[in-house]
Coordinates of C-alpha atoms and ligand atoms in Angstrom, one line a residue:
M315 CA 30.9 103.7 127.2
A316 CA 28.1 102.2 125.2
Y317 CA 27.6 102.1 121.4
S318 CA 24.7 102.8 119.1
L319 CA 23.4 100.1 116.7
V320 CA 22.9 101.1 113.1
W321 CA 20.4 98.7 111.5
F322 CA 20.8 98.8 107.7
K323 CA 17.6 97.9 105.8
R324 CA 16.9 99.3 102.4
D325 CA 19.5 102.0 102.7
L326 CA 22.7 100.2 101.7
R327 CA 25.2 103.0 101.4
L328 CA 27.4 105.1 103.6
H329 CA 27.0 108.4 101.6
D330 CA 24.0 110.6 102.7
H331 CA 23.1 108.1 105.4
A332 CA 21.1 109.9 108.1
A333 CA 20.9 107.0 110.5
L334 CA 24.7 106.4 110.4
H335 CA 25.4 110.1 110.8
A336 CA 23.0 110.5 113.8
A337 CA 24.4 107.4 115.5
S338 CA 28.0 108.4 115.0
Q339 CA 27.3 111.7 116.8
R340 CA 26.8 109.7 120.0
G341 CA 30.0 107.7 119.8
P342 CA 30.9 104.2 118.6
V343 CA 28.6 102.4 116.2
L344 CA 27.9 98.8 115.3
C345 CA 26.6 98.2 111.8
L346 CA 24.1 95.4 111.3
F347 CA 22.1 93.9 108.4
V348 CA 19.7 91.1 109.2
I349 CA 18.7 88.4 106.6
E350 CA 15.2 87.6 107.7
P351 CA 13.9 84.2 106.6
S352 CA 10.2 85.2 107.3
L353 CA 10.5 88.1 104.8
W354 CA 12.2 86.0 102.2
A355 CA 9.3 83.5 102.5
Q356 CA 6.7 86.2 101.5
P357 CA 5.0 85.9 98.1
D358 CA 6.6 89.0 96.8
A359 CA 10.2 87.9 97.4
A360 CA 12.4 86.5 94.6
H361 CA 15.8 85.0 94.0
Q362 CA 16.9 88.0 92.0
H363 CA 16.1 90.4 94.9
Y364 CA 18.3 88.3 97.2
A365 CA 21.2 88.1 94.7
F366 CA 21.1 91.8 94.0
L367 CA 20.9 92.4 97.8
L368 CA 24.0 90.3 98.4
E369 CA 25.9 92.1 95.7
T370 CA 25.1 95.4 97.3
L371 CA 25.9 94.2 100.8
R372 CA 29.3 93.0 99.6
E373 CA 30.2 96.4 98.5
L374 CA 28.8 98.0 101.7
A375 CA 30.9 95.6 103.8
R376 CA 34.0 96.5 101.7
D377 CA 33.3 100.3 102.2
L378 CA 32.9 99.8 106.0
K379 CA 36.1 97.8 106.1
A380 CA 37.9 100.6 104.4
L381 CA 36.8 102.9 107.2
G382 CA 38.1 100.4 109.8
G383 CA 34.7 98.9 110.6
R384 CA 32.6 95.9 109.8
L385 CA 29.2 95.1 108.5
H386 CA 27.6 92.4 110.7
V387 CA 25.3 90.3 108.6
R388 CA 23.2 87.9 110.7
T389 CA 20.4 85.6 109.7
G390 CA 17.3 85.4 111.9
E391 CA 14.2 87.3 112.9
V392 CA 15.2 90.8 113.8
T393 CA 13.9 90.8 117.4
E394 CA 15.8 87.6 118.1
V395 CA 19.0 89.0 116.6
L396 CA 18.6 92.2 118.6
A397 CA 18.0 90.2 121.8
Q398 CA 21.1 88.1 121.2
L399 CA 23.2 91.1 120.6
H400 CA 21.8 93.0 123.5
T401 CA 22.7 90.1 125.8
L402 CA 26.3 89.9 124.4
A403 CA 26.8 93.7 124.2
P404 CA 24.0 95.8 125.6
F405 CA 23.1 99.0 123.6
E406 CA 20.6 101.8 124.4
H407 CA 20.2 103.4 121.0
L408 CA 19.0 101.9 117.7
Y409 CA 19.1 103.8 114.4
S410 CA 17.6 103.0 111.1
H411 CA 15.8 104.6 108.2
E412 CA 12.0 104.9 108.0
E413 CA 10.9 102.0 105.9
T414 CA 7.6 102.0 103.9
G415 CA 7.6 98.3 103.1
N416 CA 5.1 95.5 102.7
A417 CA 2.8 94.2 105.4
A418 CA 5.4 91.8 106.7
T419 CA 8.0 94.5 107.3
F420 CA 5.4 96.7 108.8
E421 CA 4.5 94.0 111.3
R422 CA 8.2 93.3 111.9
D423 CA 8.8 97.0 112.6
K424 CA 6.0 97.0 115.1
A425 CA 7.6 94.0 116.9
V426 CA 11.0 95.8 116.9
A427 CA 9.3 98.9 118.4
R428 CA 7.8 96.7 121.2
W429 CA 11.1 95.0 121.8
C430 CA 12.8 98.4 122.1
R431 CA 10.2 99.7 124.5
A432 CA 10.6 96.5 126.7
Q433 CA 14.4 96.9 126.8
A434 CA 14.4 100.7 127.2
V435 CA 16.2 101.0 123.9
T436 CA 15.4 104.2 122.0
W437 CA 14.8 103.6 118.3
Q438 CA 15.2 106.5 116.0
E439 CA 14.0 106.2 112.4
L440 CA 15.1 108.8 109.9
A441 CA 13.5 109.6 106.6
Q442 CA 15.4 108.6 103.5
F443 CA 12.8 109.6 100.9
G444 CA 10.5 112.6 100.6
V445 CA 7.9 110.5 102.4
V446 CA 6.3 111.7 105.6
R447 CA 5.3 109.5 108.4
R448 CA 2.0 110.4 110.0
L449 CA 1.3 112.9 107.3
S450 CA -1.6 115.0 108.5
D451 CA -2.4 116.9 105.3
R452 CA -1.6 116.0 101.7
N453 CA -1.7 119.7 100.8
H454 CA 1.6 120.2 102.4
W455 CA 3.3 117.1 101.1
L456 CA 5.2 118.8 98.2
R457 CA 6.9 121.2 100.6
H458 CA 8.1 118.2 102.6
W459 CA 9.4 116.6 99.5
Q460 CA 11.2 119.8 98.5
A461 CA 12.7 120.3 101.9
H462 CA 14.0 116.7 101.9
T463 CA 15.5 116.8 98.5
T464 CA 17.1 120.2 98.8
A465 CA 18.7 119.6 102.2
P466 CA 22.5 119.2 102.0
Q467 CA 23.8 115.6 101.4
L468 CA 25.6 114.0 104.3
P469 CA 29.0 113.0 102.9
C470 CA 30.4 109.5 103.3
P471 CA 32.6 109.5 106.5
E472 CA 36.3 109.9 106.0
P473 CA 38.6 107.0 107.2
G474 CA 39.1 107.4 110.9
A475 CA 36.0 109.6 111.4
L476 CA 33.8 106.8 112.7
A477 CA 34.5 104.8 115.9
F478 CA 33.4 101.2 115.6
W479 CA 32.4 99.0 118.5
P480 CA 34.4 95.7 118.7
S481 CA 32.6 92.8 117.1
P482 CA 30.7 90.6 119.6
W483 CA 30.2 87.9 117.1
P484 CA 32.2 85.7 114.8
T485 CA 31.5 86.1 111.1
Q486 CA 28.4 84.1 110.0
A487 CA 27.9 82.6 106.6
V488 CA 25.0 83.9 104.6
P489 CA 22.3 81.4 103.6
S490 CA 21.9 80.5 100.0
A491 CA 18.8 81.5 98.1
H492 CA 17.8 77.9 98.0
A493 CA 18.1 77.6 101.8
L494 CA 15.7 80.6 102.1
G495 CA 13.2 78.7 99.9
L496 CA 13.6 81.0 96.9
D497 CA 12.9 79.9 93.4
A498 CA 16.0 79.0 91.5
W499 CA 15.5 81.5 88.6
D500 CA 17.7 84.5 88.6
P501 CA 17.3 86.6 85.3
P502 CA 20.6 86.2 83.5
Q503 CA 20.5 89.7 82.0
R504 CA 19.4 91.6 85.2
Q505 CA 21.3 94.6 86.5
R506 CA 24.0 93.9 89.1
G507 CA 23.9 95.3 92.6
G508 CA 26.3 97.6 94.4
R509 CA 26.7 101.3 94.9
S510 CA 29.5 101.8 92.5
I511 CA 27.5 100.3 89.7
G512 CA 24.6 102.5 90.6
Q513 CA 26.9 105.5 90.5
A514 CA 28.2 104.5 87.1
V515 CA 24.6 104.1 85.8
L516 CA 23.7 107.6 87.1
D517 CA 26.8 109.1 85.6
D518 CA 26.2 107.5 82.2
F519 CA 22.5 108.6 82.3
L520 CA 23.2 112.2 83.1
N521 CA 26.1 112.6 80.8
Q522 CA 25.0 110.4 77.8
R523 CA 21.7 108.6 77.8
C524 CA 19.5 111.5 79.1
R525 CA 19.4 112.8 75.5
Q526 CA 17.2 109.8 74.6
Y527 CA 14.9 110.1 77.6
R528 CA 12.5 112.4 75.7
G529 CA 10.8 110.3 73.1
G530 CA 12.7 107.1 74.1
I531 CA 11.1 105.8 77.2
S532 CA 7.8 104.4 75.9
S533 CA 9.1 101.9 73.3
P534 CA 10.5 98.7 74.8
L535 CA 13.1 98.9 72.1
S536 CA 14.6 102.2 73.1
A537 CA 13.6 102.3 76.8
P538 CA 16.4 100.0 78.1
T539 CA 19.0 102.7 77.3
A540 CA 16.7 105.8 77.3
C541 CA 15.4 105.3 80.8
S542 CA 17.8 106.0 83.7
R543 CA 17.7 102.3 84.9
L544 CA 18.2 103.6 88.5
S545 CA 15.2 102.0 90.0
P546 CA 16.9 99.0 91.7
Y547 CA 19.6 101.2 93.2
L548 CA 17.0 103.5 94.6
A549 CA 14.9 100.6 95.9
L550 CA 17.7 99.2 97.9
G551 CA 19.1 102.6 98.8
A552 CA 22.5 102.1 97.2
L553 CA 22.0 105.6 95.9
S554 CA 20.2 108.2 98.0
L555 CA 17.2 109.9 96.3
R556 CA 18.5 113.2 97.4
E557 CA 21.8 112.7 95.6
V558 CA 20.1 111.6 92.4
V559 CA 17.7 114.7 92.5
Q560 CA 20.6 117.1 93.2
A561 CA 22.9 115.6 90.5
T562 CA 20.0 115.9 88.1
Q563 CA 19.3 119.5 89.0
H564 CA 22.9 120.3 88.6
K565 CA 23.1 118.8 85.2
M566 CA 19.9 120.6 84.1
L567 CA 21.4 123.9 84.9
Q568 CA 24.5 123.0 82.8
L569 CA 22.4 121.9 79.9
K570 CA 19.8 124.6 80.1
E571 CA 21.2 127.0 77.5
Q572 CA 23.0 124.8 75.0
Q573 CA 21.0 121.6 75.0
A574 CA 17.4 122.4 75.7
Y575 CA 16.2 119.0 74.4
A576 CA 18.3 117.0 76.9
A577 CA 17.3 119.5 79.7
K578 CA 13.7 118.9 79.0
G579 CA 14.3 115.1 79.2
L580 CA 15.9 115.6 82.6
E581 CA 12.9 117.8 83.7
A582 CA 10.6 114.8 82.9
F583 CA 13.0 112.5 84.7
L584 CA 13.0 114.7 87.8
S585 CA 9.2 114.6 87.8
R586 CA 9.4 110.8 88.1
L587 CA 11.6 111.1 91.1
H588 CA 8.8 113.2 92.6
W589 CA 6.3 110.5 91.7
H590 CA 8.6 107.9 93.3
C591 CA 7.8 109.5 96.7
H592 CA 4.3 110.5 95.8
F593 CA 3.4 106.9 95.3
I594 CA 5.3 105.5 98.3
Q595 CA 3.5 108.1 100.4
K596 CA 0.2 106.4 99.5
L597 CA 1.3 103.1 101.0
E598 CA 2.9 104.9 104.0
S599 CA -0.5 106.7 104.7
E600 CA -2.6 103.6 103.9
P601 CA -0.7 100.3 104.3
E602 CA -3.8 98.3 103.5
L603 CA -3.6 99.2 99.8
E604 CA -1.2 96.4 99.4
W605 CA -4.0 93.9 99.8
R606 CA -7.4 95.6 99.5
N607 CA -8.9 98.1 97.1
L608 CA -8.0 101.7 97.7
H609 CA -11.6 102.5 96.9
R610 CA -13.7 100.0 98.8
G611 CA -16.6 100.6 96.4
Y612 CA -14.7 98.3 94.0
D613 CA -14.7 95.4 96.5
G614 CA -16.1 92.3 94.9
L615 CA -15.5 93.5 91.3
R616 CA -13.0 90.8 90.4
E617 CA -12.5 88.8 93.5
H618 CA -15.1 86.1 92.6
D619 CA -13.9 85.5 89.0
V620 CA -10.6 83.8 89.5
N621 CA -9.4 82.3 86.2
P622 CA -6.3 80.2 86.8
A623 CA -6.0 79.4 83.1
H624 CA -5.7 83.1 82.2
F625 CA -3.3 83.7 85.0
A626 CA -1.1 80.8 84.0
A627 CA -1.1 81.8 80.3
L628 CA -0.1 85.4 81.3
T629 CA 2.7 84.4 83.5
D630 CA 4.0 81.8 81.0
G631 CA 3.9 84.4 78.2
R632 CA 1.4 82.6 76.0
T633 CA -1.6 85.0 75.9
G634 CA -1.3 85.0 72.1
W635 CA -0.8 88.8 71.9
P636 CA 2.8 89.3 70.7
M637 CA 3.6 92.5 72.6
V638 CA 2.4 91.0 75.9
D639 CA 4.2 87.7 75.5
A640 CA 7.4 89.5 74.4
C641 CA 7.2 91.7 77.5
V642 CA 6.8 88.7 79.8
A643 CA 9.8 87.0 78.1
M644 CA 12.0 90.1 78.4
L645 CA 11.0 90.5 82.1
R646 CA 11.9 87.0 82.8
E647 CA 15.3 87.4 81.2
T648 CA 16.2 90.9 82.5
G649 CA 14.0 91.7 85.6
W650 CA 13.1 95.0 84.0
L651 CA 10.4 96.6 81.8
N652 CA 9.7 100.2 81.1
F653 CA 6.7 102.0 82.6
R654 CA 4.5 101.8 79.5
M655 CA 5.0 98.0 79.1
R656 CA 4.4 97.4 82.8
A657 CA 1.1 99.3 82.5
L658 CA 0.3 97.3 79.4
L659 CA 0.7 94.0 81.2
V660 CA -1.5 95.1 84.1
S661 CA -4.1 96.5 81.8
V662 CA -4.3 93.3 79.8
A663 CA -4.4 91.3 83.0
S664 CA -7.1 93.5 84.5
Y665 CA -9.4 94.1 81.6
P666 CA -9.6 91.5 78.9
L667 CA -8.3 88.7 81.2
W668 CA -10.2 90.1 84.1
L669 CA -7.7 89.0 86.7
H670 CA -7.4 90.5 90.2
W671 CA -4.5 92.9 90.8
R672 CA -3.4 91.2 93.9
E673 CA -2.2 87.9 92.3
V674 CA -0.9 89.7 89.3
G675 CA 0.9 92.1 91.5
Q676 CA 2.6 89.4 93.6
W677 CA 3.8 87.7 90.4
L678 CA 5.1 91.0 89.0
A679 CA 6.7 92.0 92.3
R680 CA 8.9 88.8 91.9
Q681 CA 9.6 89.7 88.3
F682 CA 10.7 93.3 88.9
L683 CA 14.2 93.6 90.2
D684 CA 13.3 97.1 91.4
Y685 CA 10.3 96.0 93.5
E686 CA 9.4 98.9 95.7
P687 CA 6.1 98.1 97.6
G688 CA 4.9 101.7 97.7
I689 CA 5.2 102.3 94.0
H690 CA 4.3 98.8 93.0
W691 CA 1.0 98.4 94.8
S692 CA -0.2 102.0 94.2
Q693 CA 0.6 101.5 90.5
M694 CA -1.1 98.0 90.4
Q695 CA -4.3 99.5 91.7
M696 CA -4.1 102.6 89.5
Q697 CA -3.7 100.5 86.4
A698 CA -6.4 98.1 87.5
G699 CA -8.9 100.9 88.0
T700 CA -9.5 100.4 91.7
T701 CA -8.2 103.7 93.1
G702 CA -11.4 105.4 92.1
I703 CA -9.5 108.7 91.4
N704 CA -7.5 108.0 88.3
T705 CA -8.6 108.0 84.7
T706 CA -9.1 104.4 83.6
R707 CA -6.3 103.6 81.1
V708 CA -7.0 100.6 79.0
Y709 CA -4.1 99.7 76.7
N710 CA -4.8 97.7 73.5
P711 CA -1.8 95.3 73.1
V712 CA -2.1 95.3 69.3
K713 CA -2.1 99.1 69.1
Q714 CA 0.8 99.3 71.6
A715 CA 2.8 97.0 69.3
Q716 CA 1.9 99.0 66.2
D717 CA 2.9 102.3 68.0
H718 CA 6.0 101.1 69.7
D719 CA 7.3 98.2 67.7
P720 CA 6.0 98.8 64.2
T721 CA 8.7 96.7 62.5
A722 CA 8.4 93.9 65.0
V723 CA 12.0 94.0 66.1
F724 CA 11.1 93.7 69.7
V725 CA 8.5 90.9 69.5
R726 CA 10.8 88.9 67.2
R727 CA 13.7 89.3 69.6
W728 CA 11.8 87.8 72.5
C729 CA 9.4 85.4 70.7
P730 CA 11.2 82.8 68.5
A731 CA 8.1 81.7 66.6
L732 CA 7.5 85.2 65.3
R733 CA 10.9 85.3 63.6
R734 CA 9.4 83.1 61.0
V735 CA 6.1 84.9 60.6
P736 CA 6.0 87.4 57.7
D737 CA 5.7 91.1 58.4
S738 CA 2.0 91.4 57.4
W739 CA 1.0 89.0 60.2
V740 CA 3.6 89.3 62.8
L741 CA 1.7 91.7 65.2
E742 CA -1.6 89.7 64.8
P743 CA -0.5 86.1 63.9
W744 CA -4.0 84.7 64.6
R745 CA -5.1 86.3 61.4
M746 CA -2.5 84.4 59.4
P747 CA -4.2 82.2 56.7
E748 CA -3.5 78.5 56.9
S749 CA -1.5 78.6 53.7
V750 CA 0.9 81.2 55.2
Q751 CA 1.2 79.2 58.4
L752 CA 2.2 76.2 56.3
A753 CA 4.6 78.2 54.3
C754 CA 6.4 79.9 57.2
G755 CA 6.3 76.8 59.5
V756 CA 4.4 78.3 62.4
T757 CA 1.0 77.0 63.4
V758 CA -1.4 79.1 65.4
R759 CA -3.3 76.9 67.9
A760 CA -4.8 77.1 71.4
D761 CA -2.3 74.7 73.0
A762 CA 0.9 76.1 71.6
P763 CA 3.6 76.0 74.4
A764 CA 5.4 79.2 75.5
G765 CA 8.5 79.9 73.5
A766 CA 8.0 77.2 70.9
P767 CA 9.8 78.0 67.6
D768 CA 7.0 76.5 65.4
A769 CA 3.7 77.3 67.1
W770 CA 2.0 80.4 68.3
P771 CA -1.0 80.5 70.8
L772 CA -4.4 81.8 69.8
P773 CA -5.3 84.8 71.9
L774 CA -7.0 83.7 75.1
V775 CA -10.1 85.9 74.5
A776 CA -11.6 88.0 71.8
L777 CA -9.9 91.3 72.7
D778 CA -12.5 93.8 71.7
S779 CA -15.5 92.2 73.3
A780 CA -13.7 91.1 76.5
T781 CA -12.3 94.7 76.9
R782 CA -15.7 96.2 76.3
R783 CA -17.3 93.9 78.9
A784 CA -14.6 94.8 81.4
K785 CA -15.0 98.5 80.9
D786 CA -18.8 98.3 81.2
R787 CA -18.5 96.5 84.5
L788 CA -16.1 99.0 85.9
H789 CA -18.0 102.0 84.6
S790 CA -21.4 100.8 85.8
L791 CA -19.9 100.5 89.3
R792 CA -18.2 103.9 89.0
Q793 CA -21.6 105.5 88.3
Q794 CA -23.2 104.3 91.5
P795 CA -23.9 107.3 93.8
E796 CA -22.1 105.7 96.8
V797 CA -19.0 104.9 94.7
R798 CA -18.9 108.5 93.4
A799 CA -19.4 109.9 96.9
A800 CA -16.5 108.0 98.3
K801 CA -14.1 109.5 95.8
A802 CA -13.6 112.9 97.5
A803 CA -12.0 111.4 100.6
I804 CA -9.5 109.4 98.5
V805 CA -8.6 112.5 96.5
D806 CA -8.1 114.4 99.8
K807 CA -5.9 111.7 101.2
H808 CA -3.9 110.5 98.2
G809 CA -4.4 112.7 95.2
S810 CA -1.5 114.7 93.8
R811 CA -1.8 118.5 94.2
K812 CA -1.4 121.3 91.7
E813 CA 1.1 123.9 92.6
R814 CA 0.3 127.5 93.3
D815 CA -3.5 128.0 93.5
G816 CA -4.1 124.9 91.4
R817 CA -2.1 126.3 88.4
P818 CA 0.7 124.3 87.0
P819 CA 4.0 126.2 87.3
S820 CA 5.0 128.1 84.2
P821 CA 8.2 126.9 82.5
R822 CA 10.0 130.1 83.4
R823 CA 9.1 129.8 87.1
R824 CA 10.2 126.2 87.1
L825 CA 13.9 127.0 87.2
P826 CA 15.7 126.2 89.4
P827 CA 13.9 123.0 88.6
T828 CA 11.2 121.6 90.8
P829 CA 9.4 118.5 89.5
A830 CA 6.0 118.8 87.8
S831 CA 3.6 118.4 90.7
T832 CA 0.4 118.7 88.8
Q833 CA -1.8 115.7 88.3
L834 CA 0.0 112.6 87.1
S835 CA 0.0 113.1 83.4
L836 CA 2.6 111.1 81.6
G837 CA 4.0 114.1 79.8
F838 CA 5.4 112.9 76.5
D839 CA 5.4 109.3 77.6
Ligands
FAD1511 C1 2.3 98.1 87.5 C2 3.6 98.9 87.8 C3 4.4 98.5 88.8 C4 5.6 99.2 89.1 N1 6.4 98.8 90.1 C5 7.5 99.5 90.4 C6 8.4 99.0 91.4 O1 8.1 98.0 92.1 N2 9.5 99.8 91.6 C7 9.8 100.9 90.9 O2 10.8 101.5 91.2 N3 9.0 101.3 90.0 C8 7.8 100.7 89.6 N4 7.0 101.1 88.6 C9 7.3 102.4 88.0 C10 8.2 102.5 86.8 O3 7.7 101.6 85.8 C11 9.6 102.2 87.1 O4 10.1 103.0 88.2 C12 10.6 102.4 86.0 O5 10.2 101.6 84.8 C13 12.0 102.0 86.4 O6 12.9 102.3 85.4 P1 13.9 103.5 85.4 O7 14.6 103.6 86.8 O8 14.8 103.4 84.2 O9 12.8 104.7 85.3 P2 13.0 106.2 84.9 O10 12.0 106.6 83.9 O11 14.4 106.6 84.6 O12 12.5 106.9 86.3 C14 13.4 107.3 87.4 C15 12.9 106.9 88.7 O13 11.7 107.5 88.9 C16 10.8 106.6 89.6 N5 9.6 106.4 88.8 C17 9.6 106.3 87.4 N6 8.3 106.1 87.0 C18 7.6 106.1 88.1 C19 6.2 106.0 88.3 N7 5.3 105.8 87.3 N8 5.7 106.0 89.5 C20 6.5 106.1 90.6 N9 7.9 106.3 90.4 C21 8.4 106.3 89.2 C22 11.6 105.3 89.9 O14 12.2 105.4 91.1 C23 12.6 105.4 88.8 O15 13.8 104.7 89.1 C24 5.9 100.4 88.3 C25 5.0 100.8 87.3 C26 3.9 100.1 87.0 C27 3.0 100.5 85.9

């Protein structure tokens, strides 16, 4: 008798695990996770991702042990690990989920497919999101998403239900983050990994915090508790998307009558779970969007204007705009920011600072604990204005501070110097008269170091004129006939679709809930 190999990737759970379920139908299974040094050497990989992964793997290993099995964690390139295993204990069937990853995992998967063909091993990849491989027509995508998310969940196997193949290997120690060449920084206040923590976060959100979702997700002050905070658990598959969607729909039906406000919040949350897959589908259908403009008419727009000083100031959190620098400081400490503040960072980077989305995106990928390539790169391009199909949103960092942190609680929490600056000047410290600077003990000067308690940096550029120049450059390109002409094909391939003859669904017809599938408006965000 042979066994089937289950290769865990970014699907680190036993519940609702299609690959494990399919493999177990054939007979015994061997469960494998591979720590791949070449992936951890990529510019989008960070220490925090590795630490969160190990925390999640530890729980997965414990859950498998409770079923009488074992998680084999090996370090090496996947094709080499597969070849070693195949020599020690031949297998004919490999199962995994369909991964929509970065260029490195895409190439790795192609190498695995070649290896499987050469060894006559069949490799079955199963969908774990509402993302469709080889999607032929975007018009039908929503139906796929609905079919995926409404299908019954596959329960976690009961003890004794799975047959495990005896281990061909002794246990291998996992490498340290340092040995993989990762930066030493691990945000001290980041979320911790593991399915049980993910489940607790979901539970807490659906039963308590969802009441704050509506109206609470835009301000960086309220967002940390108002948002679900499920993103890293979805990104590593500690929770299945389907279980989150179905738990939300269940809760919405409970709340519908008595607590309409909270139900509305969950409706908006559900629409984000739809966007989750909508954006990943873009990378699945066009992997090149990780490294080149979705709309090729924007090629050359920013590529030749590299400004290392602007980039360094942004990443150090010393642009001089309090809201931007506070967001960078929070991100460094927690590994998380809400959507609006992520969009603000990219907008400031892309317009007044005129930086290319690629470098900024690699830096942010390392900062975000929840880095999900499909969402990340699609959003980077959308916010930088290079998709050609989305309205250009340019966020003003001063206005965002006035709207979302009017009493400066957030900026003072993350920027020590601002604690000493009086209210009248705190959101625009560069306007502070010298006498006030002297009185409060904070000088505003170009060379102020990041995080200094007694100095604040001058803004890198004059915001209004730099933003105007950037918008003009983008818009003049957008007006060119060939750039306009190329837009239709992108809308056809990637644009979101309206439901039912182009009309948004009416609220009454929306129950039982389906996510808003109209164009990507931010609702009340
Ligand atoms: C430049 C930029 C980069 C981003 N990179 C990532 C990323 O790498 N990984 C990631 O998960 N999200 C990313 N987002 C989307 C969004 O900011 C995060 O999903 C959200 O802040 C995570 O917090 P949450 O789980 O509490 O969100 P909630 O508001 O509670 O949303 C629930 C879930 O819906 C999905 N979601 C929410 N907003 C979006 C959106 N705008 N687009 C697609 N899916 C969404 C996420 O899976 C999220 O976990 C990015 C946004 C921007 C502007």
